[in-house]
Amino acid sequence: MASGATDSRQRFIDVAIRLFIRHSFAGTSLQMIADEVGVTKAAVYHHFRTREDLLAAVVEPLVAQVRTIIEQAEAQRGRHARADHMLTGYADLVVRNRALMAVVAGDPGAIDMLRTHPDLRDLIERQIRLLADVEPGPGGLVKAAILLAGTAGAAGPVLVDLDDDTLRQQFVEAGRRLLGLRTPRRPR
Amino acid sequence: MASGATDSRQRFIDVAIRLFIRHSFAGTSLQMIADEVGVTKAAVYHHFRTREDLLAAVVEPLVAQVRTIIEQAEAQRGRHARADHMLTGYADLVVRNRALMAVVAGDPGAIDMLRTHPDLRDLIERQIRLLADVEPGPGGLVKAAILLAGTAGAAGPVLVDLDDDTLRQQFVEAGRRLLGLRTPRRPR
């Protein structure tokens, strides 16, 4: 693909993220994206046939990062180390994508569309398992679900005054306490 | 108001809740609600002039319940008792409105609209303060935000297999651990 085509594709993705955050997935049309970029709807169609294609392109980098974190976490020895790796990786991912995560995690239209993404369903189940395994039974499951939804949701407007480093550190501290994980000794 | 008018108003609210859950707030039009009920759009307009009016009517009973919980919590002696009252009241409210809470808490269109509701902003700030006061500084704030967003978000599809009583009990246990509250002694 020529670099110009890649650039304009990325430009649509960037504008789509802004509009999804402002109007939700269901409230954003390809026409609105075309208007915001200042092109015709046909120019958007050239890259994305549907809004669903565009949402898939928006979340693809996040999905790839989550997959890497899950695979690394699953390779750790012991369920506490696995949960801690999942927690710290997820906290970092959420902080690096604050506004988008708050949308993707909560938007019913986006969630509905993403639920049909077979990879993503599998990844969410593996994330929950990694975090829930520390405490077998419903208690572990509920804490894992609160952690995933709460961290993504808390990345939004309420905590907008906290800088990224503080937020990351506090997410990890809160997650460890919720799951009952000890703070690992720092390597010296 | 005649009982027939009250009934049809409530019928629109019930259908709106179902459609908001399925399509998000921004993805639900008054026309869709009219179609689902099987009436003309004019019949919906008779009760609700805009989609925003309808959303306000949907969340009004929730807002009233949250206000009561907050006022009772603020009347407790000591910040631990205040946080615990807020936590247990909120867990119960979320469980009694599982599907709707998952939507209201996460839908950007709904959140945007609700943010302009001056009462609700004030109530959310008071909720956060009640929960965050146990630990001054950013740590308490982040834990309160995770708890509010996580409990509402976790009420959705992931935990659909858990019955209401188990979910309520686990929400309270997780919240107490996250905030650092002791389980109160049972009255004998």
Tab-separated table of C-alpha atoms in Angstrom:
chain	number	residue	atom	x	y	z
A	1	MET	CA	0.000	0.000	0.000
A	2	ALA	CA	1.335	3.441	-0.870
A	3	SER	CA	2.255	5.651	2.073
A	4	GLY	CA	-0.384	8.243	1.109
A	5	ALA	CA	-3.101	5.592	1.318
A	6	THR	CA	-1.792	4.425	4.712
A	7	ASP	CA	-1.789	8.013	5.969
A	8	SER	CA	-5.364	8.682	4.925
A	9	ARG	CA	-6.481	5.339	6.378
A	10	GLN	CA	-4.867	6.275	9.695
A	11	ARG	CA	-6.457	9.728	9.527
A	12	PHE	CA	-9.924	8.149	9.293
A	13	ILE	CA	-9.083	5.923	12.258
A	14	ASP	CA	-7.929	8.901	14.358
A	15	VAL	CA	-11.064	10.897	13.557
A	16	ALA	CA	-13.264	7.844	14.202
A	17	ILE	CA	-11.733	7.464	17.695
A	18	ARG	CA	-12.486	11.119	18.477
A	19	LEU	CA	-16.092	10.785	17.251
A	20	PHE	CA	-16.710	7.425	19.008
A	21	ILE	CA	-15.536	9.046	22.258
A	22	ARG	CA	-17.830	12.031	21.733
A	23	HIS	CA	-20.949	10.368	20.267
A	24	SER	CA	-20.598	6.611	20.989
A	25	PHE	CA	-20.176	3.988	18.284
A	26	ALA	CA	-23.883	3.824	17.401
A	27	GLY	CA	-24.066	7.627	17.295
A	28	THR	CA	-21.236	7.992	14.751
A	29	SER	CA	-21.937	7.518	11.033
A	30	LEU	CA	-19.432	7.187	8.190
A	31	GLN	CA	-20.943	10.453	6.901
A	32	MET	CA	-19.969	12.226	10.149
A	33	ILE	CA	-16.438	10.894	9.809
A	34	ALA	CA	-16.268	12.074	6.177
A	35	ASP	CA	-17.547	15.519	7.216
A	36	GLU	CA	-15.029	15.807	10.053
A	37	VAL	CA	-12.095	14.847	7.799
A	38	GLY	CA	-13.494	17.098	5.037
A	39	VAL	CA	-13.870	14.444	2.299
A	40	THR	CA	-16.765	12.692	0.591
A	41	LYS	CA	-18.334	9.539	2.011
A	42	ALA	CA	-16.951	7.696	-1.056
A	43	ALA	CA	-13.416	8.477	0.156
A	44	VAL	CA	-14.200	6.779	3.480
A	45	TYR	CA	-15.767	3.798	1.664
A	46	HIS	CA	-12.520	3.388	-0.239
A	47	HIS	CA	-10.918	2.225	3.042
A	48	PHE	CA	-13.839	1.019	5.179
A	49	ARG	CA	-17.012	-0.529	3.799
A	50	THR	CA	-18.937	-0.266	7.086
A	51	ARG	CA	-18.738	1.389	10.492
A	52	GLU	CA	-17.994	-2.096	11.860
A	53	ASP	CA	-14.870	-2.333	9.641
A	54	LEU	CA	-13.728	0.980	11.042
A	55	LEU	CA	-14.329	-0.041	14.670
A	56	ALA	CA	-12.372	-3.241	14.011
A	57	ALA	CA	-9.469	-1.132	12.696
A	58	VAL	CA	-9.689	1.138	15.748
A	59	VAL	CA	-9.488	-1.694	18.268
A	60	GLU	CA	-7.023	-3.889	16.317
A	61	PRO	CA	-3.866	-2.401	17.926
A	62	LEU	CA	-5.463	-2.764	21.387
A	63	VAL	CA	-6.415	-6.382	20.687
A	64	ALA	CA	-2.863	-7.155	19.538
A	65	GLN	CA	-1.413	-5.616	22.720
A	66	VAL	CA	-3.867	-7.454	24.981
A	67	ARG	CA	-2.998	-10.736	23.240
A	68	THR	CA	0.723	-10.193	23.902
A	69	ILE	CA	0.084	-9.385	27.592
A	70	ILE	CA	-2.120	-12.492	27.993
A	71	GLU	CA	0.432	-14.783	26.356
A	72	GLN	CA	3.238	-13.415	28.525
A	73	ALA	CA	1.057	-13.711	31.635
A	74	GLU	CA	0.085	-17.313	30.834
A	75	ALA	CA	3.786	-18.165	30.551
A	76	GLN	CA	4.481	-17.116	34.185
A	77	ARG	CA	4.908	-19.759	36.892
A	78	GLY	CA	2.212	-19.706	39.585
A	79	ARG	CA	-1.231	-18.152	39.582
A	80	HIS	CA	-0.167	-15.115	41.633
A	81	ALA	CA	2.589	-14.241	39.143
A	82	ARG	CA	0.187	-14.818	36.234
A	83	ALA	CA	-2.460	-12.524	37.772
A	84	ASP	CA	0.127	-9.864	38.602
A	85	HIS	CA	1.504	-9.842	35.060
A	86	MET	CA	-2.010	-9.550	33.632
A	87	LEU	CA	-2.858	-6.744	36.071
A	88	THR	CA	0.246	-4.622	35.449
A	89	GLY	CA	0.052	-5.098	31.670
A	90	TYR	CA	-3.631	-4.183	31.586
A	91	ALA	CA	-3.144	-1.106	33.803
A	92	ASP	CA	-0.414	0.111	31.468
A	93	LEU	CA	-2.522	-0.543	28.349
A	94	VAL	CA	-5.516	1.317	29.792
A	95	VAL	CA	-3.416	4.333	30.810
A	96	ARG	CA	-1.781	4.538	27.377
A	97	ASN	CA	-5.275	4.509	25.780
A	98	ARG	CA	-7.292	6.326	28.439
A	99	ALA	CA	-10.116	7.923	26.471
A	100	LEU	CA	-10.556	5.087	23.999
A	101	MET	CA	-10.645	2.387	26.701
A	102	ALA	CA	-13.383	4.189	28.587
A	103	VAL	CA	-15.468	4.073	25.390
A	104	VAL	CA	-14.676	0.566	24.179
A	105	ALA	CA	-15.315	-0.884	27.624
A	106	GLY	CA	-18.700	0.729	28.091
A	107	ASP	CA	-20.350	1.394	24.748
A	108	PRO	CA	-23.155	-1.179	24.220
A	109	GLY	CA	-23.018	-0.750	20.423
A	110	ALA	CA	-19.270	-1.309	20.355
A	111	ILE	CA	-19.458	-4.202	22.843
A	112	ASP	CA	-22.179	-5.893	20.801
A	113	MET	CA	-20.112	-5.662	17.655
A	114	LEU	CA	-16.943	-6.798	19.457
A	115	ARG	CA	-18.724	-9.752	21.050
A	116	THR	CA	-19.073	-11.279	17.595
A	117	HIS	CA	-15.280	-11.002	17.167
A	118	PRO	CA	-14.315	-14.609	18.048
A	119	ASP	CA	-10.707	-13.764	18.977
A	120	LEU	CA	-11.811	-11.072	21.377
A	121	ARG	CA	-14.260	-13.304	23.226
A	122	ASP	CA	-11.487	-15.814	23.720
A	123	LEU	CA	-9.095	-13.087	24.912
A	124	ILE	CA	-11.587	-11.649	27.427
A	125	GLU	CA	-12.199	-15.147	28.840
A	126	ARG	CA	-8.456	-15.717	29.199
A	127	GLN	CA	-8.004	-12.316	30.900
A	128	ILE	CA	-10.766	-13.116	33.390
A	129	ARG	CA	-9.298	-16.570	34.062
A	130	LEU	CA	-5.805	-15.143	34.697
A	131	LEU	CA	-7.182	-12.622	37.215
A	132	ALA	CA	-9.868	-14.859	38.784
A	133	ASP	CA	-7.661	-17.914	39.399
A	134	VAL	CA	-6.168	-16.379	42.545
A	135	GLU	CA	-9.476	-17.022	44.343
A	136	PRO	CA	-11.515	-19.974	43.031
A	137	GLY	CA	-15.306	-19.578	42.961
A	138	PRO	CA	-17.615	-16.609	42.370
A	139	GLY	CA	-15.504	-14.255	44.533
A	140	GLY	CA	-12.550	-14.419	42.157
A	141	LEU	CA	-14.778	-14.030	39.122
A	142	VAL	CA	-16.559	-10.948	40.520
A	143	LYS	CA	-13.251	-9.315	41.527
A	144	ALA	CA	-11.779	-9.953	38.056
A	145	ALA	CA	-14.862	-8.452	36.384
A	146	ILE	CA	-14.827	-5.382	38.683
A	147	LEU	CA	-11.127	-4.906	37.961
A	148	LEU	CA	-11.448	-5.108	34.164
A	149	ALA	CA	-14.581	-2.946	33.888
A	150	GLY	CA	-13.569	-0.595	36.695
A	151	THR	CA	-10.064	0.143	35.450
A	152	ALA	CA	-11.311	0.821	31.916
A	153	GLY	CA	-14.254	2.893	33.180
A	154	ALA	CA	-12.178	4.825	35.730
A	155	ALA	CA	-9.770	5.896	32.961
A	156	GLY	CA	-12.484	8.299	31.793
A	157	PRO	CA	-13.550	11.771	32.921
A	158	VAL	CA	-13.629	11.292	36.716
A	159	LEU	CA	-9.850	10.916	37.055
A	160	VAL	CA	-8.879	13.294	34.254
A	161	ASP	CA	-6.776	15.370	36.696
A	162	LEU	CA	-4.404	12.489	37.537
A	163	ASP	CA	-1.274	12.175	35.387
A	164	ASP	CA	-0.489	8.893	33.613
A	165	ASP	CA	2.223	7.687	36.022
A	166	THR	CA	0.093	8.285	39.121
A	167	LEU	CA	-2.905	6.618	37.514
A	168	ARG	CA	-0.876	3.558	36.418
A	169	GLN	CA	0.649	3.148	39.881
A	170	GLN	CA	-2.719	3.532	41.629
A	171	PHE	CA	-4.433	1.083	39.231
A	172	VAL	CA	-1.801	-1.537	40.041
A	173	GLU	CA	-1.998	-0.903	43.799
A	174	ALA	CA	-5.819	-1.060	43.762
A	175	GLY	CA	-5.793	-4.208	41.612
A	176	ARG	CA	-3.330	-6.003	43.889
A	177	ARG	CA	-5.388	-5.185	46.936
A	178	LEU	CA	-8.659	-6.236	45.267
A	179	LEU	CA	-7.249	-9.567	44.039
A	180	GLY	CA	-5.268	-10.208	47.225
A	181	LEU	CA	-1.811	-10.121	45.563
A	182	ARG	CA	1.319	-9.109	47.455
A	183	THR	CA	3.520	-6.366	46.013
A	184	PRO	CA	6.414	-8.253	44.403
A	185	ARG	CA	9.931	-7.496	45.694
A	186	ARG	CA	11.728	-5.150	43.358
A	187	PRO	CA	14.651	-6.658	41.471
A	188	ARG	CA	17.954	-5.127	42.690
B	1	MET	CA	-53.064	11.786	35.197
B	2	ALA	CA	-55.443	9.011	34.193
B	3	SER	CA	-54.198	5.499	34.870
B	4	GLY	CA	-54.281	4.650	31.132
B	5	ALA	CA	-51.899	7.521	30.356
B	6	THR	CA	-49.588	6.458	33.211
B	7	ASP	CA	-49.586	2.891	31.895
B	8	SER	CA	-48.683	3.887	28.353
B	9	ARG	CA	-45.973	6.247	29.650
B	10	GLN	CA	-44.507	3.390	31.689
B	11	ARG	CA	-44.778	1.091	28.656
B	12	PHE	CA	-42.618	3.493	26.603
B	13	ILE	CA	-40.087	3.640	29.441
B	14	ASP	CA	-39.907	-0.165	29.653
B	15	VAL	CA	-39.420	-0.513	25.900
B	16	ALA	CA	-36.841	2.302	25.887
B	17	ILE	CA	-34.798	0.478	28.558
B	18	ARG	CA	-34.816	-2.707	26.445
B	19	LEU	CA	-33.739	-0.803	23.317
B	20	PHE	CA	-31.062	1.281	25.116
B	21	ILE	CA	-29.581	-1.979	26.437
B	22	ARG	CA	-29.607	-3.512	22.951
B	23	HIS	CA	-28.618	-0.534	20.766
B	24	SER	CA	-27.150	2.084	23.181
B	25	PHE	CA	-28.775	5.447	23.821
B	26	ALA	CA	-27.443	7.092	20.641
B	27	GLY	CA	-28.499	4.058	18.582
B	28	THR	CA	-32.138	4.205	19.727
B	29	SER	CA	-34.588	6.596	18.047
B	30	LEU	CA	-38.092	7.558	19.161
B	31	GLN	CA	-39.233	5.927	15.879
B	32	MET	CA	-37.681	2.594	16.965
B	33	ILE	CA	-39.482	2.852	20.288
B	34	ALA	CA	-42.791	3.612	18.523
B	35	ASP	CA	-42.255	0.618	16.185
B	36	GLU	CA	-41.456	-1.720	19.076
B	37	VAL	CA	-44.553	-0.664	21.046
B	38	GLY	CA	-46.615	-0.763	17.837
B	39	VAL	CA	-47.829	2.855	17.856
B	40	THR	CA	-47.124	5.970	15.795
B	41	LYS	CA	-44.278	8.318	16.625
B	42	ALA	CA	-46.916	10.937	17.509
B	43	ALA	CA	-48.077	8.686	20.356
B	44	VAL	CA	-44.539	8.695	21.793
B	45	TYR	CA	-44.294	12.490	21.355
B	46	HIS	CA	-47.432	12.819	23.446
B	47	HIS	CA	-45.352	11.711	26.484
B	48	PHE	CA	-41.747	12.503	25.534
B	49	ARG	CA	-40.695	15.349	23.297
B	50	THR	CA	-37.105	14.106	22.837
B	51	ARG	CA	-34.986	11.017	23.398
B	52	GLU	CA	-33.328	12.993	26.213
B	53	ASP	CA	-36.680	13.378	27.998
B	54	LEU	CA	-37.147	9.645	27.766
B	55	LEU	CA	-33.659	8.885	29.116
B	56	ALA	CA	-34.326	11.276	32.012
B	57	ALA	CA	-37.549	9.371	32.781
B	58	VAL	CA	-35.642	6.057	32.589
B	59	VAL	CA	-32.965	7.086	35.076
B	60	GLU	CA	-35.207	9.137	37.400
B	61	PRO	CA	-36.074	6.224	39.750
B	62	LEU	CA	-32.358	5.279	39.913
B	63	VAL	CA	-31.374	8.864	40.699
B	64	ALA	CA	-33.970	9.050	43.465
B	65	GLN	CA	-32.680	5.799	45.005
B	66	VAL	CA	-29.032	6.918	44.800
B	67	ARG	CA	-29.942	10.215	46.491
B	68	THR	CA	-31.573	8.366	49.399
B	69	ILE	CA	-28.539	6.088	49.819
B	70	ILE	CA	-26.151	9.077	49.752
B	71	GLU	CA	-28.181	11.037	52.306
B	72	GLN	CA	-28.361	8.037	54.642
B	73	ALA	CA	-24.619	7.387	54.186
B	74	GLU	CA	-23.710	11.011	54.906
B	75	ALA	CA	-25.688	10.799	58.155
B	76	GLN	CA	-23.496	7.938	59.500
B	77	ARG	CA	-20.813	8.648	62.130
B	78	GLY	CA	-17.249	8.056	60.940
B	79	ARG	CA	-15.834	7.769	57.433
B	80	HIS	CA	-15.663	3.960	57.539
B	81	ALA	CA	-19.372	3.692	58.385
B	82	ARG	CA	-20.200	6.285	55.706
B	83	ALA	CA	-18.218	4.400	53.035
B	84	ASP	CA	-19.705	1.061	54.073
B	85	HIS	CA	-23.260	2.391	53.893
B	86	MET	CA	-22.603	3.870	50.438
B	87	LEU	CA	-21.005	0.603	49.259
B	88	THR	CA	-23.766	-1.727	50.460
B	89	GLY	CA	-26.522	0.578	49.175
B	90	TYR	CA	-24.869	0.915	45.771
B	91	ALA	CA	-24.253	-2.850	45.447
B	92	ASP	CA	-27.922	-3.487	46.171
B	93	LEU	CA	-29.069	-0.812	43.701
B	94	VAL	CA	-26.843	-2.199	40.920
B	95	VAL	CA	-28.032	-5.775	41.476
B	96	ARG	CA	-31.688	-4.712	41.439
B	97	ASN	CA	-31.077	-2.910	38.100
B	98	ARG	CA	-28.386	-5.138	36.568
B	99	ALA	CA	-28.891	-4.668	32.827
B	100	LEU	CA	-29.788	-0.995	32.983
B	101	MET	CA	-26.825	-0.072	35.211
B	102	ALA	CA	-24.367	-1.704	32.828
B	103	VAL	CA	-25.735	0.558	30.084
B	104	VAL	CA	-26.113	3.817	31.994
B	105	ALA	CA	-22.606	3.481	33.439
B	106	GLY	CA	-20.878	2.889	30.128
B	107	ASP	CA	-22.821	4.475	27.283
B	108	PRO	CA	-21.015	7.655	26.148
B	109	GLY	CA	-24.214	9.112	24.667
B	110	ALA	CA	-26.125	8.540	27.891
B	111	ILE	CA	-23.227	9.743	30.062
B	112	ASP	CA	-22.907	12.918	27.996
B	113	MET	CA	-26.570	13.675	28.389
B	114	LEU	CA	-26.525	12.825	32.103
B	115	ARG	CA	-23.462	14.983	32.713
B	116	THR	CA	-25.580	18.041	31.951
B	117	HIS	CA	-28.057	16.930	34.672
B	118	PRO	CA	-26.843	19.190	37.533
B	119	ASP	CA	-28.285	16.995	40.304
B	120	LEU	CA	-26.572	13.910	38.966
B	121	ARG	CA	-23.147	15.543	38.816
B	122	ASP	CA	-23.536	16.585	42.402
B	123	LEU	CA	-24.665	13.074	43.404
B	124	ILE	CA	-21.725	11.371	41.640
B	125	GLU	CA	-19.286	13.721	43.388
B	126	ARG	CA	-20.857	12.958	46.766
B	127	GLN	CA	-20.731	9.190	46.055
B	128	ILE	CA	-17.037	9.414	45.173
B	129	ARG	CA	-16.302	11.502	48.277
B	130	LEU	CA	-18.100	9.026	50.571
B	131	LEU	CA	-16.080	6.111	49.161
B	132	ALA	CA	-12.751	7.931	48.693
B	133	ASP	CA	-12.581	9.523	52.166
B	134	VAL	CA	-11.333	6.296	53.733
B	135	GLU	CA	-7.934	6.878	52.065
B	136	PRO	CA	-7.025	10.535	51.442
B	137	GLY	CA	-5.152	11.321	48.205
B	138	PRO	CA	-5.237	9.834	44.704
B	139	GLY	CA	-5.318	6.232	46.003
B	140	GLY	CA	-8.734	6.687	47.569
B	141	LEU	CA	-10.056	8.503	44.506
B	142	VAL	CA	-8.882	5.788	42.100
B	143	LYS	CA	-10.335	3.004	44.280
B	144	ALA	CA	-13.693	4.815	44.508
B	145	ALA	CA	-13.785	5.274	40.714
B	146	ILE	CA	-12.871	1.610	40.073
B	147	LEU	CA	-15.563	0.519	42.507
B	148	LEU	CA	-18.346	2.639	40.979
B	149	ALA	CA	-17.485	1.893	37.332
B	150	GLY	CA	-16.476	-1.712	37.993
B	151	THR	CA	-19.575	-2.697	39.953
B	152	ALA	CA	-21.895	-1.162	37.350
B	153	GLY	CA	-19.898	-2.653	34.459
B	154	ALA	CA	-19.548	-6.079	36.071
B	155	ALA	CA	-23.336	-6.295	36.450
B	156	GLY	CA	-23.503	-6.941	32.701
B	157	PRO	CA	-23.030	-10.053	30.548
B	158	VAL	CA	-19.834	-11.495	32.115
B	159	LEU	CA	-21.499	-12.408	35.411
B	160	VAL	CA	-24.911	-13.291	33.992
B	161	ASP	CA	-24.704	-16.791	35.530
B	162	LEU	CA	-24.508	-15.503	39.112
B	163	ASP	CA	-27.810	-15.076	40.960
B	164	ASP	CA	-28.696	-11.733	42.556
B	165	ASP	CA	-27.913	-12.708	46.164
B	166	THR	CA	-24.469	-14.103	45.315
B	167	LEU	CA	-23.660	-11.081	43.184
B	168	ARG	CA	-24.749	-8.619	45.911
B	169	GLN	CA	-22.711	-10.404	48.563
B	170	GLN	CA	-19.620	-10.616	46.342
B	171	PHE	CA	-19.882	-6.937	45.317
B	172	VAL	CA	-19.910	-5.933	48.985
B	173	GLU	CA	-17.015	-8.243	49.867
B	174	ALA	CA	-14.931	-7.006	46.917
B	175	GLY	CA	-15.748	-3.359	47.688
B	176	ARG	CA	-14.775	-3.714	51.360
B	177	ARG	CA	-11.474	-5.293	50.419
B	178	LEU	CA	-10.744	-2.676	47.755
B	179	LEU	CA	-11.524	0.254	50.061
B	180	GLY	CA	-9.884	-1.346	53.107
B	181	LEU	CA	-13.069	-1.613	55.204
B	182	ARG	CA	-13.567	-4.281	57.855
B	183	THR	CA	-16.669	-6.456	57.734
B	184	PRO	CA	-18.967	-5.001	60.393
B	185	ARG	CA	-19.992	-7.313	63.243
B	186	ARG	CA	-23.483	-8.664	62.725
B	187	PRO	CA	-26.094	-7.418	65.161
B	188	ARG	CA	-27.212	-10.309	67.419
